[in-house]
Coordinates of C-alpha atoms and ligand atoms in Angstrom, one line a residue:
X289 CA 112.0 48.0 114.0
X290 CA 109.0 49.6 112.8
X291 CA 105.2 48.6 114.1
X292 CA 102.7 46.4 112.8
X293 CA 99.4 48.0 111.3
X294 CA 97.7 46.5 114.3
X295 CA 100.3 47.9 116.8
X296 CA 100.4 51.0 115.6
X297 CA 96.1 52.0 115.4
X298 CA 96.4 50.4 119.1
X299 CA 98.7 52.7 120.1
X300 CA 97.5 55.8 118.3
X301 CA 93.8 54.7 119.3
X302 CA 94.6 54.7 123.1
X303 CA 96.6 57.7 123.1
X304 CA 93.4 59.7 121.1
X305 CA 91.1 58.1 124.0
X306 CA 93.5 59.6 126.8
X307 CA 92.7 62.7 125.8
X308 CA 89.2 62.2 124.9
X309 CA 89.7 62.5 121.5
X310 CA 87.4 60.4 118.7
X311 CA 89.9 57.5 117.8
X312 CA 88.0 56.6 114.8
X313 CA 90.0 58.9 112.7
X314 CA 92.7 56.3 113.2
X315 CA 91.2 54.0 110.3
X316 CA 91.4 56.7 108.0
X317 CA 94.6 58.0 108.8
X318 CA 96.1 54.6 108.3
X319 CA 94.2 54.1 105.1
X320 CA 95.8 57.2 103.7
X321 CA 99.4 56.2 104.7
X322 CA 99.1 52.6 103.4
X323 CA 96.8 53.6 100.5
X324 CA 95.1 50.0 101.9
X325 CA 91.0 50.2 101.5
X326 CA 89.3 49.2 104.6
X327 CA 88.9 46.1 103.9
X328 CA 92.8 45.6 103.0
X329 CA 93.9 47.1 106.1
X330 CA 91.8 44.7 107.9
X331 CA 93.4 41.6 106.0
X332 CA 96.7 43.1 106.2
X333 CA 96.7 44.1 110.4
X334 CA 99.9 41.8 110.8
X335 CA 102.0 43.6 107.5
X336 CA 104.7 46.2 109.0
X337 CA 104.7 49.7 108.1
X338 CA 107.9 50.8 106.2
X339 CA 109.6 53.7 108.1
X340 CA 108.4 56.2 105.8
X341 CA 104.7 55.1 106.6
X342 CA 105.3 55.4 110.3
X343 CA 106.6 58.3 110.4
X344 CA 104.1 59.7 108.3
X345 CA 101.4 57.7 110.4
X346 CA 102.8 59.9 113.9
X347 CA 102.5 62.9 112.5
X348 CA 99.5 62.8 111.3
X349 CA 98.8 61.4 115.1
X350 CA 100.0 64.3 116.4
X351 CA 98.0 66.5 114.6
X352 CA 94.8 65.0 115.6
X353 CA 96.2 64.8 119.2
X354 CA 96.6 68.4 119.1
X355 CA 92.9 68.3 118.1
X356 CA 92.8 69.1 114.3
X357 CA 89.9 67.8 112.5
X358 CA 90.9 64.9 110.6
X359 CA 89.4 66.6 107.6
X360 CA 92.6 69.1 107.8
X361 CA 94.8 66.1 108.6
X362 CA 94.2 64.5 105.6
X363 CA 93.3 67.3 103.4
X364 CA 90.0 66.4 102.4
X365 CA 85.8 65.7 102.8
X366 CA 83.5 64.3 101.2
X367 CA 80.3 66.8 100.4
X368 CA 77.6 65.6 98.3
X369 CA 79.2 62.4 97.2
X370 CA 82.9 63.8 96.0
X371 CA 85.7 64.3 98.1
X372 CA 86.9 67.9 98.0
X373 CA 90.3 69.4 99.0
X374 CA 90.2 71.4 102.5
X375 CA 92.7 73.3 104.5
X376 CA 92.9 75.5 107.4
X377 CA 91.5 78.6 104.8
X378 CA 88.3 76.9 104.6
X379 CA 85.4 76.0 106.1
X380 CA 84.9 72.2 106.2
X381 CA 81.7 71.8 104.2
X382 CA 78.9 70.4 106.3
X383 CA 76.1 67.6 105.5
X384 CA 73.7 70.9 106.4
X385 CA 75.0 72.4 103.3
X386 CA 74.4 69.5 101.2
X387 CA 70.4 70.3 101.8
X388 CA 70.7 73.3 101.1
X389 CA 71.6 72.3 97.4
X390 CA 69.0 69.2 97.5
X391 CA 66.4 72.0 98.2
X392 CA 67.5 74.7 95.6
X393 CA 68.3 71.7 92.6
X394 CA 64.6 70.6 93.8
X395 CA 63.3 74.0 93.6
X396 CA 65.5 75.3 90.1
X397 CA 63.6 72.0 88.4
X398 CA 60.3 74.2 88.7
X399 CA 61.0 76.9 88.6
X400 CA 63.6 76.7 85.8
X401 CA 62.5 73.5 84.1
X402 CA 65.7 72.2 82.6
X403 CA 66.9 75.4 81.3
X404 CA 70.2 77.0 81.1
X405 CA 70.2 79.1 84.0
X406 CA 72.9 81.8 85.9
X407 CA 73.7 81.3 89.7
X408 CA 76.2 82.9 91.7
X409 CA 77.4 81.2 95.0
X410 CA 78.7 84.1 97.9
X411 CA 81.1 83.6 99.6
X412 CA 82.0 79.9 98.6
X413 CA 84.9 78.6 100.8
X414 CA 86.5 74.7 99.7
X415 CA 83.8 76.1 96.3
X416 CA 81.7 72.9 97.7
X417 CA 78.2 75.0 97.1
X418 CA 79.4 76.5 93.3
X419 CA 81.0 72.8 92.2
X420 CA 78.0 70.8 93.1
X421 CA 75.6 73.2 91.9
X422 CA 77.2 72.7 88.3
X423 CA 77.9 69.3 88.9
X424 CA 74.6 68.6 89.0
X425 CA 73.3 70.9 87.0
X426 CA 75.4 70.7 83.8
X427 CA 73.4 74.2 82.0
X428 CA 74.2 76.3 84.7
X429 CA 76.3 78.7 84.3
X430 CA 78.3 79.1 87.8
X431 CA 80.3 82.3 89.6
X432 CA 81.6 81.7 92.8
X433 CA 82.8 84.5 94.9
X434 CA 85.2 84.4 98.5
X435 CA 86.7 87.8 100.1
X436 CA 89.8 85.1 100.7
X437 CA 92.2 84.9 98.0
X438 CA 93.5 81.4 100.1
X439 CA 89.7 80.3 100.1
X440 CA 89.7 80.8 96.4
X441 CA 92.4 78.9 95.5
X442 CA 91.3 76.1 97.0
X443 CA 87.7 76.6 95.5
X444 CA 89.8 76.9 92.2
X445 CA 91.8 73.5 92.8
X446 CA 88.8 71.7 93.6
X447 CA 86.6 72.9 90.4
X448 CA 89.9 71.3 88.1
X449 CA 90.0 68.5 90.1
X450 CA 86.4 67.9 89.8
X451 CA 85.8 69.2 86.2
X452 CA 83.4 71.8 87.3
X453 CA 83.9 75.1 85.0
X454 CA 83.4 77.9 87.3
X455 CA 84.0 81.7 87.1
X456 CA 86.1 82.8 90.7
X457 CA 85.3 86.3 91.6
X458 CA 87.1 87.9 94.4
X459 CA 85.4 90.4 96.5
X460 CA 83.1 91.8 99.3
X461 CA 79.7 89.7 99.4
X462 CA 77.7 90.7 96.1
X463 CA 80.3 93.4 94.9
X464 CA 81.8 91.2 92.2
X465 CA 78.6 89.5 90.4
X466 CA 76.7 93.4 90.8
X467 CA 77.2 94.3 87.3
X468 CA 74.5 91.7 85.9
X469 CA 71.3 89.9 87.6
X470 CA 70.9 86.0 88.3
X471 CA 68.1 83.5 88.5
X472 CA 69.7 81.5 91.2
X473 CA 72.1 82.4 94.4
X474 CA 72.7 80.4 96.8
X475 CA 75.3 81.2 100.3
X476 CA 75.7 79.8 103.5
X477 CA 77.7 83.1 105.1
X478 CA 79.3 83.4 108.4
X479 CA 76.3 83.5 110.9
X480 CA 77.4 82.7 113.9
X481 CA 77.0 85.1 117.1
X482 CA 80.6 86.2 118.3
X483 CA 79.0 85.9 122.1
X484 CA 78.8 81.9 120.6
X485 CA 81.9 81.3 120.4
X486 CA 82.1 80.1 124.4
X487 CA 79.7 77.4 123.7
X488 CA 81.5 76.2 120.6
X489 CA 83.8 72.8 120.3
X490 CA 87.5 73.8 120.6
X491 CA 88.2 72.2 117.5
X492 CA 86.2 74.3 115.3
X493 CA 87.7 77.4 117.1
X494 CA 91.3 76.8 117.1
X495 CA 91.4 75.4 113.7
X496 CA 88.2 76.7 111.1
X497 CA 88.7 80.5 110.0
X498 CA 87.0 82.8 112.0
X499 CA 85.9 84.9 109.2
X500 CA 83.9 82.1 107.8
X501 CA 81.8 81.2 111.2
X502 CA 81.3 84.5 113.0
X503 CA 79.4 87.8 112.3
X504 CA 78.3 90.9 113.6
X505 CA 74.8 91.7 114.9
X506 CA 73.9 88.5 116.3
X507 CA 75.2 86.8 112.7
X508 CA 72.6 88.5 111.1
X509 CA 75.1 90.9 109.0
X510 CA 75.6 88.9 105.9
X511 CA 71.8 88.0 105.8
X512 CA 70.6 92.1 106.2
X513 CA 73.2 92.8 103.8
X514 CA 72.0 90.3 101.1
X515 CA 68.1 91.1 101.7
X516 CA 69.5 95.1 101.3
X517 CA 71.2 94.3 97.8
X518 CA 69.8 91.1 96.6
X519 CA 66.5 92.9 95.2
X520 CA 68.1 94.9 92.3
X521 CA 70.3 91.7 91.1
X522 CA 67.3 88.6 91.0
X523 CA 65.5 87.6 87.3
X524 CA 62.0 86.8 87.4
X525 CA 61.9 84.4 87.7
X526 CA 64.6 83.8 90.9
X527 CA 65.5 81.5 93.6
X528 CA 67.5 82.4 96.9
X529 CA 68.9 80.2 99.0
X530 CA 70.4 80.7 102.1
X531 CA 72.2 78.2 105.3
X532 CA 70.8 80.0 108.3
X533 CA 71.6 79.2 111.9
X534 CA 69.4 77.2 113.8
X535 CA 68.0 80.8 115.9
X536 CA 67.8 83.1 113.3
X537 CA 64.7 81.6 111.1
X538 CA 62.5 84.9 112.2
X539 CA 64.7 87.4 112.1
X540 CA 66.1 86.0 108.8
X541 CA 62.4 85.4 107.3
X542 CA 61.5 89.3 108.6
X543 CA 64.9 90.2 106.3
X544 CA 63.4 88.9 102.9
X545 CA 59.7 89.0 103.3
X546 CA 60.4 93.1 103.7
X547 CA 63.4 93.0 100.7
X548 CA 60.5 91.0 98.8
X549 CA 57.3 91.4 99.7
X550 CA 55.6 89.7 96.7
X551 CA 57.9 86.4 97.1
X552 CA 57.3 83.2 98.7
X553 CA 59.5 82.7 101.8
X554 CA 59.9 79.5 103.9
X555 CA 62.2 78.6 106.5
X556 CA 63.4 74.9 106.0
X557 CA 63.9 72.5 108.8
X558 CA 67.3 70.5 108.3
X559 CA 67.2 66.9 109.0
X560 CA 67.6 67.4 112.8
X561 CA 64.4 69.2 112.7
X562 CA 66.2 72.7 113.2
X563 CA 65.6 76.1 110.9
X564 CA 68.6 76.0 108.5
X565 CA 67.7 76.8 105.7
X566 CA 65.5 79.8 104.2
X567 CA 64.3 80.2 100.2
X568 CA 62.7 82.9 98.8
X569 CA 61.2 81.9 95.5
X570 CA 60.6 85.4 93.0
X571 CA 58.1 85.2 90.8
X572 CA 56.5 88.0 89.9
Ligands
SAM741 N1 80.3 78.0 101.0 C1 81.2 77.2 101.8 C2 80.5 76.1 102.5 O1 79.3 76.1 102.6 O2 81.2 75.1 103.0 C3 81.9 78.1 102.9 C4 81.0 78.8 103.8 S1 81.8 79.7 105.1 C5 80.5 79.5 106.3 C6 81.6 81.4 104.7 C7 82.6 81.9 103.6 O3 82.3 83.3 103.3 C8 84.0 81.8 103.9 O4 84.7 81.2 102.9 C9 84.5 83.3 104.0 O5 85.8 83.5 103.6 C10 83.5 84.0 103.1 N2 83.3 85.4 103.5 C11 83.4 86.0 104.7 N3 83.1 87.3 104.6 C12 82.9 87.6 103.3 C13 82.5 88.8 102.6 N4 82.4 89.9 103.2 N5 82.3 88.7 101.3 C14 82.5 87.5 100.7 N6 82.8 86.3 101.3 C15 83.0 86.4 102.6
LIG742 N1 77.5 75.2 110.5 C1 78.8 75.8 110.9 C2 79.0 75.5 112.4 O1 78.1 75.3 113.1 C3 78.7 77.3 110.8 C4 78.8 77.8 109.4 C5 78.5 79.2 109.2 O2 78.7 80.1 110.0 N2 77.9 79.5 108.1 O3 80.2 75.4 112.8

């Protein structure tokens, strides 16, 4: 005899609470195995789940007891209003990253007016950076680049699924878009310091690819790399934007005013009032 809805999300809620877990993913896990909406489920609590559902429902229980994000559970998050495929080769985008592309689309309108314009996203994970950027800006032409073939894949299955056309460049940071300039590029790299990692949430560590969160020299690699080769590849004019990590807004700003001394650079607060974001705005 299999459970009710309402039997099973109390069961699998007070087991996720045992072990401190957030039992809210329990809605969305049983939306996924019923295929109810919310508001079905919530009508339906007293309607059995068929064997298949169950068993389905467990394992995807045990996954989140093991402490996966629920993100890799189900296979997908939401970024800037679409739902995007993830798995454990990708980052899981982050609301952060969504301003990021708020503040560069702001910024592209004037600098760029409407026009068609070329941006290249680095190192570009589930592709949530590339595919919105073309998304919402229908001229622009888009490359996207990851050093992980897996990463690219799923950056690649998400553009078709989203109708975003995209060119996929594998490769070492700006390696594969070197052979041609841009007006816009936009990255949020690996930043974090490796001596981080102790204060970091276990889930993030055992489950999220190490070689998108961590870098060397106090995560400042990928950002002394870019403001090294950045300056021969930007049109004039050019917009860079970069995620940063809540420390490094000095030592990030030093980078670019010295790779581009005649640009305007600001550090950007995110909506927690932290540095997260820096643009550096080429214009002459
Ligand atoms: N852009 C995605 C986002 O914002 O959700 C993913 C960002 S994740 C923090 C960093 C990405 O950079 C990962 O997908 C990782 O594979 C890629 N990466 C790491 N080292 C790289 C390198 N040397 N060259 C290019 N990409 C790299
Ligand atoms: N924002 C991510 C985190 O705190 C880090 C992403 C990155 O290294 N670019 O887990």
């Amino acid at each position: 005899m299999t459970d009710r809805i309402f039997e099973a999300q109390n069961k699998a809620i007070s087991l996720l609470k045992e072990k401190g877990l957030d039992s809210g993913a329990v809605r969305f896990v049983l939306e996924h195995v019923t295929q109810k909406s919310h508001a079905a489920l919530l009508s339906d609590q007293r309607e059995q789940l068929t064997e298949e559902q169950q068993s389905t429902f467990w394992n995807k229980i045990d996954e989140l007891l093991d402490g996966k994000p629920v993100q890799y559970v189900l296979g997908t998050e939401s970024f800037y209003g679409r739902q995007f495929i993830v798995n454990e080769n990708v980052l899981i985008p982050r609301p952060e990253t969504e301003e990021l592309i708020y503040g560069a689309l702001e910024r592209s309108r004037t600098l760029f007016a409407n026009k068609t314009l070329t941006m290249a996203d680095i190192g570009t994970g589930s592709g949530a950076i590339a595919i919105t950027f073309k998304k919402e800006w229908a001229e622009a032409i888009v490359t996207a680049t990851d050093i992980s073939k897996e990463a690219l894949a799923v950056a690649k299955r998400n553009a078709e699924q989203l109708g975003a056309e995209i060119t996929f460049k594998e490769g070492n940071m700006t390696d594969p878009i070197k052979n041609t300039t841009w007006d816009v590029i936009l990255s949020n790299p690996p930043y974090i310091a490796c001596v981080e990692a102790e204060s970091m949430s276990e889930t993030v560590l055992a489950f999220e690819p190490h070689g998108a969160l961590f870098a060397d020299e106090d995560g400042l690699f990928f950002y002394r790399k870019l403001a090294e080769n950045l300056p021969t590849l930007m049109n004039k004019p050019a917009l860079i934007g970069l995620e940063i990590g809540h420390q490094q807004g000095p030592a990030v700003h030093k980078l670019f005013t010295d790779a581009f001394p005649n640009a305007k650079v600001e550090t950007v607060k995110d909506i927690n009032g932290k540095n997260r974001l820096l643009f550096c705005e080429i214009n002459e």
